[in-house]
Short mmCIF file of C-alpha atoms in Angstrom, two decimals:
data_model
loop_
_atom_site.label_atom_id
_atom_site.label_comp_id
_atom_site.label_asym_id
_atom_site.label_seq_id
_atom_site.Cartn_x
_atom_site.Cartn_y
_atom_site.Cartn_z
CA MET R 83 1.31 67.37 97.20
CA PHE R 84 1.22 68.30 93.74
CA HIS R 85 1.91 71.56 91.75
CA THR R 86 -1.31 73.92 91.25
CA THR R 87 -0.46 74.47 87.50
CA SER R 88 0.33 70.84 86.10
CA ALA R 89 -2.45 70.23 88.45
CA ALA R 90 -4.76 71.53 85.91
CA ARG R 91 -3.18 70.22 83.06
CA ALA R 92 -5.25 67.68 81.98
CA ASP R 93 -3.14 64.90 80.01
CA GLN R 94 -0.85 64.77 82.90
CA THR R 95 -1.38 61.71 85.59
CA LEU R 96 -0.89 62.35 88.89
CA SER R 97 -1.00 59.75 92.13
CA LEU R 98 0.37 59.21 94.96
CA ASN R 99 0.30 56.09 96.25
CA MET R 100 -1.75 54.54 94.20
CA LYS R 101 -0.33 52.96 91.09
CA LEU R 102 -1.67 51.46 87.58
CA LEU R 103 -1.70 48.59 86.46
CA ALA R 104 -4.10 47.89 83.91
CA GLN R 105 -6.54 50.39 81.15
CA HIS R 106 -8.92 48.25 79.05
CA GLU R 107 -11.26 50.00 76.62
CA LEU R 108 -14.03 48.00 76.71
CA ALA R 109 -14.01 47.62 72.75
CA GLY R 110 -14.15 51.00 71.94
CA TYR R 111 -17.70 51.67 73.87
CA GLY R 112 -14.96 53.61 77.19
CA GLY R 113 -18.32 55.28 78.36
CA LEU R 114 -19.18 53.67 81.88
CA GLY R 115 -21.78 54.57 84.19
CA GLU R 116 -22.20 54.03 88.04
CA GLY R 117 -22.78 50.09 88.63
CA MET R 118 -20.56 47.63 89.30
CA ALA R 119 -19.80 44.20 91.01
CA MET R 120 -17.59 41.65 91.13
CA GLN R 121 -18.34 37.92 90.92
CA VAL R 122 -16.48 34.69 91.62
CA THR R 123 -17.21 32.13 89.38
CA HIS R 124 -17.74 28.25 90.47
CA ASP R 125 -14.18 27.96 88.41
CA GLY R 126 -12.20 30.49 90.29
CA ARG R 127 -12.39 33.50 87.97
CA ARG R 128 -13.68 36.65 88.85
CA ILE R 129 -15.81 39.14 86.47
CA LEU R 130 -15.57 42.53 87.37
CA TRP R 131 -19.58 43.66 85.68
CA LEU R 132 -20.23 47.16 84.06
CA ALA R 133 -22.89 49.13 83.86
CA HIS R 134 -22.61 51.80 80.50
CA GLU R 135 -23.94 55.36 81.13
CA ALA R 136 -25.54 54.91 77.64
CA ALA R 137 -26.82 53.06 74.38
CA PRO R 138 -26.04 51.54 72.50
CA LYS R 139 -23.95 48.84 74.81
CA ASN R 140 -26.13 47.50 77.86
CA PHE R 141 -23.08 45.82 80.40
CA SER R 142 -19.90 44.00 79.96
CA GLY R 143 -18.05 41.60 81.46
CA VAL R 144 -14.33 42.16 81.90
CA ASP R 145 -12.44 39.11 83.29
CA VAL R 146 -10.12 40.41 85.66
CA THR R 147 -8.27 37.05 87.93
CA ASP R 148 -5.13 38.63 86.91
CA PRO R 149 -5.75 42.41 87.46
CA ARG R 150 -2.60 43.61 85.25
CA ASN R 151 -4.12 40.80 81.88
CA PRO R 152 -8.24 42.40 82.15
CA LYS R 153 -10.04 40.31 79.62
CA LEU R 154 -13.60 41.27 77.68
CA VAL R 155 -15.26 37.84 77.68
CA VAL R 156 -18.81 39.95 76.72
CA GLN R 157 -21.10 43.01 75.89
CA THR R 158 -24.22 43.41 75.36
CA GLU R 159 -26.55 45.47 73.81
CA LEU R 160 -29.61 47.67 75.01
CA PRO R 161 -32.94 47.44 72.48
CA HIS R 162 -32.24 51.24 71.19
CA MET R 163 -30.51 54.00 72.06
CA LYS R 164 -33.51 55.82 74.57
CA LEU R 165 -32.15 53.05 77.04
CA ARG R 166 -29.56 53.57 79.37
CA SER R 167 -27.98 51.13 82.36
CA ASN R 168 -26.65 53.21 84.25
CA SER R 169 -26.78 50.24 87.69
CA LEU R 170 -26.98 47.53 87.96
CA ASP R 171 -25.78 45.08 91.43
CA LEU R 172 -25.47 41.32 91.99
CA VAL R 173 -25.49 38.69 94.37
CA GLY R 174 -24.56 34.74 93.73
CA ASP R 175 -24.67 34.38 89.61
CA THR R 176 -27.93 37.02 89.90
CA LEU R 177 -27.25 40.44 88.06
CA ALA R 178 -29.74 43.06 88.11
CA VAL R 179 -29.90 45.86 86.15
CA ALA R 180 -31.53 48.46 86.10
CA TYR R 181 -33.27 50.01 82.79
CA GLN R 182 -33.74 54.03 82.52
CA ALA R 183 -35.34 55.82 79.29
CA SER R 184 -33.59 59.34 78.37
CA THR R 185 -37.33 60.52 78.42
CA VAL R 186 -40.89 59.17 80.20
CA GLY R 187 -43.10 56.84 78.78
CA ILE R 188 -40.31 54.73 76.49
CA THR R 189 -40.45 50.41 77.12
CA PRO R 190 -38.73 48.83 78.44
CA ALA R 191 -37.74 50.30 81.53
CA GLY R 192 -36.64 48.67 84.85
CA VAL R 193 -35.10 46.15 86.32
CA ASP R 194 -33.83 43.28 84.19
CA LEU R 195 -32.79 39.73 85.82
CA PHE R 196 -30.22 37.66 84.21
CA ASP R 197 -28.12 34.15 85.41
CA VAL R 198 -25.11 35.07 84.88
CA SER R 199 -22.72 31.12 85.88
CA THR R 200 -21.59 30.82 82.60
CA PRO R 201 -20.53 34.54 82.16
CA GLU R 202 -20.42 34.45 78.48
CA ARG R 203 -22.99 33.76 78.04
CA PRO R 204 -25.62 35.76 80.80
CA LYS R 205 -29.82 34.62 80.11
CA LEU R 206 -32.51 36.74 80.97
CA ILE R 207 -34.17 35.86 84.26
CA SER R 208 -36.88 38.10 84.13
CA HIS R 209 -38.32 41.63 83.79
CA PHE R 210 -39.79 43.84 86.19
CA ASP R 211 -41.90 46.89 84.88
CA CYS R 212 -41.12 50.74 85.94
CA SER R 213 -42.41 52.61 82.80
CA GLY R 214 -45.34 54.39 82.92
CA PRO R 215 -46.81 58.72 81.44
CA HIS R 216 -44.93 60.14 84.07
CA SER R 217 -41.94 57.45 84.29
CA ARG R 218 -38.66 57.44 82.72
CA GLY R 219 -37.87 53.51 84.53
CA VAL R 220 -35.07 52.92 87.18
CA HIS R 221 -31.75 54.74 87.65
CA ALA R 222 -30.07 52.53 90.19
CA LEU R 223 -30.20 50.17 92.47
CA TRP R 224 -29.23 47.48 95.11
CA PHE R 225 -29.23 44.46 95.20
CA VAL R 226 -26.92 42.59 98.19
CA ASP R 227 -29.43 39.96 99.35
CA GLY R 228 -29.79 37.69 96.51
CA LYS R 229 -34.06 38.16 97.67
CA THR R 230 -34.59 42.32 97.91
CA ILE R 231 -34.06 45.30 95.08
CA HIS R 232 -34.21 47.89 96.82
CA MET R 233 -33.94 51.19 93.79
CA ALA R 234 -34.63 54.36 92.54
CA ALA R 235 -37.49 54.40 90.69
CA GLY R 236 -40.46 55.06 88.50
CA ALA R 237 -43.51 53.80 89.14
CA ALA R 238 -47.24 53.56 85.49
CA ASP R 239 -49.88 54.87 88.74
CA PHE R 240 -47.19 57.63 89.94
CA GLN R 241 -47.23 60.83 88.50
CA PRO R 242 -45.18 63.95 89.73
CA ARG R 243 -46.31 67.72 90.62
CA ASN R 244 -42.87 68.65 89.30
CA PRO R 245 -41.45 65.72 86.24
CA LEU R 246 -38.02 66.01 87.94
CA ASP R 247 -39.47 64.33 90.82
CA ASP R 248 -40.16 61.34 88.62
CA GLN R 249 -38.46 58.49 90.65
CA PHE R 250 -38.75 57.33 94.44
CA TYR R 251 -37.62 55.02 96.81
CA ARG R 252 -39.56 51.01 96.06
CA ILE R 253 -38.89 47.65 98.00
CA LEU R 254 -39.32 44.67 94.99
CA ASP R 255 -38.96 40.97 96.56
CA VAL R 256 -36.71 38.62 93.61
CA SER R 257 -36.25 35.72 96.41
CA ASN R 258 -38.39 34.17 93.00
CA PRO R 259 -36.59 35.70 90.79
CA ALA R 260 -38.67 34.81 88.10
CA ARG R 261 -41.89 36.59 89.65
CA PRO R 262 -40.50 40.00 90.62
CA VAL R 263 -42.84 41.35 92.95
CA GLU R 264 -43.12 45.08 95.00
CA THR R 265 -43.43 44.87 98.69
CA GLY R 266 -43.24 48.77 99.29
CA ARG R 267 -42.22 52.89 98.47
CA TRP R 268 -41.73 55.61 99.68
CA TRP R 269 -41.55 59.35 97.63
CA TYR R 270 -40.60 62.82 100.12
CA PRO R 271 -44.00 64.26 100.94
CA GLY R 272 -45.57 66.81 98.53
CA THR R 273 -43.71 64.83 95.05
CA ARG R 274 -47.01 63.44 94.38
CA GLU R 275 -49.57 64.50 92.35
CA GLY R 276 -52.85 63.87 94.94
CA ASP R 277 -50.29 64.75 98.33
CA GLU R 278 -50.75 66.41 101.49
CA ALA R 279 -48.40 68.06 102.40
CA PRO R 280 -47.20 71.08 99.81
CA ALA R 281 -45.18 71.15 97.80
CA PRO R 282 -41.20 71.21 98.85
CA GLN R 283 -39.12 74.83 98.15
CA ARG R 284 -36.99 74.22 95.04
CA LEU R 285 -33.04 74.88 94.71
CA ALA R 286 -32.66 78.09 92.57
CA LYS R 287 -33.48 76.51 89.02
CA LYS R 288 -29.83 76.38 87.56
CA PHE R 289 -29.75 74.35 90.39
CA ASP R 290 -32.47 72.74 90.48
CA MET R 291 -31.95 68.86 89.54
CA GLY R 292 -35.35 67.50 91.50
CA PHE R 293 -36.81 66.04 94.91
CA ARG R 294 -36.53 61.84 93.62
CA ALA R 295 -34.13 58.64 94.81
CA HIS R 296 -30.25 58.03 94.33
CA ASN R 297 -29.21 55.00 95.99
CA THR R 298 -31.41 52.87 98.28
CA ASN R 299 -28.73 50.94 100.19
CA VAL R 300 -29.28 48.55 103.02
CA PHE R 301 -27.20 46.75 104.75
CA PRO R 302 -27.38 42.93 106.18
CA GLU R 303 -26.60 45.34 109.91
CA ARG R 304 -29.36 47.15 109.87
CA PRO R 305 -31.79 44.33 107.22
CA ASP R 306 -34.53 47.23 108.94
CA ARG R 307 -32.97 50.93 107.63
CA ALA R 308 -33.02 52.13 103.93
CA TYR R 309 -30.28 54.81 103.76
CA VAL R 310 -31.45 56.84 100.67
CA GLY R 311 -29.71 59.91 98.86
CA TYR R 312 -32.97 62.02 97.78
CA ILE R 313 -30.76 64.54 95.53
CA ASP R 314 -32.03 67.66 96.50
CA GLY R 315 -34.52 66.21 99.15
CA GLY R 316 -30.39 65.12 100.96
CA ALA R 317 -30.33 62.03 103.64
CA PHE R 318 -33.21 59.75 104.30
CA VAL R 319 -32.46 57.02 106.59
CA LEU R 320 -36.30 54.38 106.64
CA ASP R 321 -37.61 52.93 109.20
CA ILE R 322 -38.18 49.54 106.85
CA ALA R 323 -39.21 46.87 109.12
CA ASP R 324 -42.45 46.81 107.36
CA PRO R 325 -42.00 48.17 104.00
CA SER R 326 -46.07 48.31 103.08
CA ASN R 327 -45.75 51.37 105.71
CA ILE R 328 -42.46 52.62 105.31
CA LYS R 329 -41.55 55.34 107.62
CA VAL R 330 -38.71 58.04 108.19
CA VAL R 331 -36.57 57.91 110.86
CA SER R 332 -34.14 61.23 110.04
CA HIS R 333 -33.73 63.75 107.40
CA TRP R 334 -30.91 65.71 106.81
CA ASN R 335 -30.16 68.12 103.85
CA PRO R 336 -27.33 71.06 103.90
CA SER R 337 -29.11 72.65 100.78
CA PRO R 338 -29.51 75.54 100.77
CA PRO R 339 -27.64 77.18 101.01
CA PHE R 340 -25.87 74.40 99.33
CA ASN R 341 -26.17 73.02 95.97
CA GLY R 342 -28.04 70.31 96.25
CA PHE R 343 -27.92 67.07 95.36
CA THR R 344 -27.19 63.92 97.97
CA HIS R 345 -26.47 60.72 96.05
CA THR R 346 -25.11 58.58 98.68
CA VAL R 347 -25.68 57.66 102.69
CA LEU R 348 -22.89 55.22 103.71
CA PRO R 349 -23.22 54.04 106.95
CA LEU R 350 -20.05 53.24 109.60
CA PHE R 351 -22.22 51.02 111.58
CA GLU R 352 -19.34 50.05 114.07
CA ARG R 353 -18.28 54.17 115.05
CA ASN R 354 -22.32 56.08 114.89
CA LEU R 355 -21.37 57.86 111.60
CA TRP R 356 -22.99 58.83 108.18
CA VAL R 357 -20.61 59.11 105.10
CA VAL R 358 -22.88 61.38 102.79
CA SER R 359 -21.94 62.75 99.71
CA ASP R 360 -22.43 64.97 96.81
CA GLU R 361 -22.93 64.30 92.57
CA CYS R 362 -21.17 67.26 90.51
CA VAL R 363 -23.26 67.90 87.94
CA LEU R 364 -22.53 71.01 86.75
CA ASP R 365 -18.96 71.91 84.42
CA GLU R 366 -16.32 73.85 85.28
CA GLY R 367 -17.43 74.06 88.12
CA ALA R 368 -20.37 75.81 88.07
CA ASP R 369 -22.25 74.52 90.96
CA TRP R 370 -19.17 73.88 93.35
CA PRO R 371 -18.56 72.98 96.73
CA LYS R 372 -19.81 69.23 96.07
CA LEU R 373 -18.44 67.58 98.91
CA VAL R 374 -17.91 64.32 101.60
CA TRP R 375 -19.83 64.83 104.48
CA MET R 376 -19.16 63.35 107.87
CA ILE R 377 -21.68 63.02 110.48
CA ASP R 378 -22.58 61.77 113.44
CA ALA R 379 -25.46 59.51 114.25
CA ARG R 380 -25.30 58.23 116.85
CA ASN R 381 -28.65 59.83 117.67
CA GLU R 382 -30.46 58.95 115.09
CA GLN R 383 -33.21 60.93 114.86
CA ASN R 384 -30.41 63.99 114.75
CA PRO R 385 -27.83 63.23 112.09
CA VAL R 386 -25.00 66.77 112.80
CA PRO R 387 -22.11 67.05 110.72
CA ILE R 388 -19.01 67.30 112.06
CA GLY R 389 -17.22 68.40 108.95
CA THR R 390 -15.86 67.34 105.58
CA PHE R 391 -13.59 65.31 103.47
CA PRO R 392 -10.47 68.06 102.29
CA ALA R 393 -11.68 68.83 98.75
CA PRO R 394 -9.29 68.10 95.58
CA PRO R 395 -7.99 72.51 95.45
CA PHE R 396 -10.70 74.12 93.55
CA GLU R 397 -7.66 76.02 91.24
CA ALA R 398 -6.19 73.08 89.93
CA PHE R 399 -8.94 71.11 88.89
CA ALA R 400 -12.36 73.51 88.33
CA LYS R 401 -11.81 73.73 84.68
CA ARG R 402 -9.33 70.92 84.06
CA GLY R 403 -12.36 69.82 81.46
CA GLY R 404 -15.90 68.70 82.65
CA ARG R 405 -17.43 68.15 86.03
CA PHE R 406 -15.43 68.64 89.25
CA GLY R 407 -16.54 67.69 92.68
CA ALA R 408 -17.84 64.43 94.46
CA HIS R 409 -19.82 60.98 93.53
CA ASN R 410 -19.26 57.71 93.55
CA MET R 411 -18.05 56.07 97.02
CA HIS R 412 -17.12 52.45 97.24
CA GLU R 413 -20.16 51.53 99.58
CA ASN R 414 -18.43 48.69 101.80
CA LEU R 415 -20.70 45.49 99.67
CA PRO R 416 -21.01 42.51 101.85
CA GLY R 417 -19.66 40.45 98.74
CA PRO R 418 -17.08 38.66 99.10
CA ALA R 419 -14.94 39.94 96.41
CA SER R 420 -16.03 43.42 98.50
CA PHE R 421 -13.03 45.57 100.40
CA ARG R 422 -14.89 46.60 103.93
CA SER R 423 -13.88 49.10 106.29
CA ASP R 424 -14.89 51.21 108.62
CA THR R 425 -12.62 54.33 108.15
CA ILE R 426 -10.43 54.54 104.71
CA VAL R 427 -13.03 55.94 102.31
CA ILE R 428 -12.55 55.74 98.43
CA GLY R 429 -14.77 57.57 95.87
CA THR R 430 -14.12 58.98 92.90
CA PHE R 431 -14.13 63.08 91.98
CA PHE R 432 -14.10 63.38 87.78
CA ASN R 433 -11.96 64.78 87.10
CA ALA R 434 -9.86 65.00 90.12
CA GLY R 435 -10.11 61.03 90.05
CA VAL R 436 -10.01 58.58 92.29
CA ARG R 437 -9.42 58.88 96.00
CA VAL R 438 -8.46 57.81 99.12
CA TYR R 439 -9.03 59.20 103.13
CA ASP R 440 -8.41 57.70 106.39
CA THR R 441 -11.41 58.84 108.35
CA SER R 442 -10.03 57.12 111.73
CA ASN R 443 -9.96 61.01 113.29
CA PRO R 444 -13.12 61.67 112.25
CA TYR R 445 -12.80 65.47 112.64
CA ARG R 446 -9.81 65.44 110.31
CA VAL R 447 -10.42 63.10 107.24
CA GLU R 448 -7.28 63.11 105.90
CA GLU R 449 -6.46 62.10 101.96
CA ILE R 450 -3.87 59.51 101.57
CA ALA R 451 -3.88 58.56 97.96
CA TYR R 452 -5.13 59.31 94.92
CA PHE R 453 -4.46 58.40 91.42
CA VAL R 454 -5.89 61.11 88.10
CA PRO R 455 -5.91 59.82 85.10
CA GLY R 456 -4.30 61.84 82.16
CA ALA R 457 -6.94 62.43 79.32
CA PRO R 458 -8.79 59.96 77.98
CA LYS R 459 -8.08 60.69 74.43
CA LEU R 460 -11.67 60.90 72.03
CA SER R 461 -12.96 62.50 75.37
CA PRO R 462 -15.55 65.02 75.38
CA ALA R 463 -14.23 66.70 78.34
CA GLY R 464 -10.79 66.75 77.94
CA ALA R 465 -10.14 65.60 81.36
CA VAL R 466 -11.60 62.01 82.50
CA GLN R 467 -14.62 61.42 84.51
CA LEU R 468 -13.97 58.89 87.01
CA ASN R 469 -17.70 58.22 87.27
CA ASP R 470 -17.28 55.14 89.74
CA VAL R 471 -15.04 53.25 91.90
CA TYR R 472 -15.06 49.09 93.92
CA VAL R 473 -12.29 47.73 95.69
CA ASP R 474 -12.10 44.05 96.25
CA GLU R 475 -11.01 42.61 99.07
CA ARG R 476 -7.34 42.45 97.75
CA ARG R 477 -6.98 46.00 98.54
CA ILE R 478 -7.29 46.74 94.72
CA VAL R 479 -9.65 49.62 92.85
CA TYR R 480 -11.51 50.22 90.25
CA THR R 481 -12.64 53.09 88.94
CA VAL R 482 -14.45 53.89 85.18
CA ASP R 483 -14.95 56.68 83.41
CA ARG R 484 -17.47 58.16 81.98
CA PHE R 485 -16.83 58.54 78.25
CA THR R 486 -13.70 56.81 76.69
CA GLY R 487 -11.52 55.47 79.26
CA GLY R 488 -13.63 52.59 80.74
CA LEU R 489 -12.20 50.93 83.16
CA TYR R 490 -8.79 51.53 85.28
CA ILE R 491 -7.20 49.60 87.46
CA LEU R 492 -4.94 50.11 90.26
CA GLU R 493 -2.30 49.18 93.19
CA LEU R 494 -3.22 50.79 96.72
CA ASN R 495 -0.30 50.64 98.86
CA ILE R 496 -0.88 51.99 102.02
#
């Protein structure tokens, strides 16, 4: 589809069946994290909410009503430079934002709820504290039903045996948004001080990123199931029908022999399949391969891998600059302005851009579109590092760069 030599040139843009409609550098703060959410306002506007990857900015709201002419409507500040708001989600006019500190013991660290009924003026509703002597706060959250936040978080009363294992699965009842209450928690057995279970066997030090939760997805199709990426612990499906007594339904982990960091478990409910993504975390292909896996989940207790998505060519991208490998996916969010499909999967691959796959034949997934922007100005990676992706029901694709590129808005032509 493209020549390997030209693909390795980080200044070149590569595309197939995707067209750039607009780019927005967010007033010079174009380093964005893993939080993207679409609001349809009472006056009919579309506001895309974006979490920043690092201080000083907290979150931004961009009016994308006209995707060819995005407009920054608000950009907020973090309390201090040792925080990041890596993750956010939105239901109606309520925005949930996660705060993770650069090290343990720092405040504030936890979750904020905001009223964004007037997007230009977000109003704080409440703060749920997750700080503590062994906690960095919240890395990622999931909020889609308006009543419950599922999150990867530390806690004041949780002491991990290994400091890399500081974030676990927690459930918050936010049906009264002014008073969030924890209703359940689960962690990988053996990772907490005092556990009866033995500590898990760790990956080689170069690849050891921790036995801790990342994405904690719960869909309206199965409100009794949490689909959890547990980083080096692999993929878990948890029975959360009783949040006070969470049980493991199934567990699948390709690492070892692979190099860890299970990120997202995306169920394709109508087809009894799971799509599971790794996250690349080392530069220049040092932890390759970081893949997207197809899992046969007809027997929920015995998930079986049946293939991987076709990966961008190593020789073209590994040395292009920064990270190269899988990361986030559009997660079939249930909101009114979210694209949902049981066959089309869209994901980000850092310097290999955003890529679109047809999974109609789960044993032979096909890549049908991609867009790799040229290197953003002043990027420390020297190449694009697309970090997250959101797709609206019009099939407009929104993707963000981890360092300086900001927001890219794409038209998908498939």
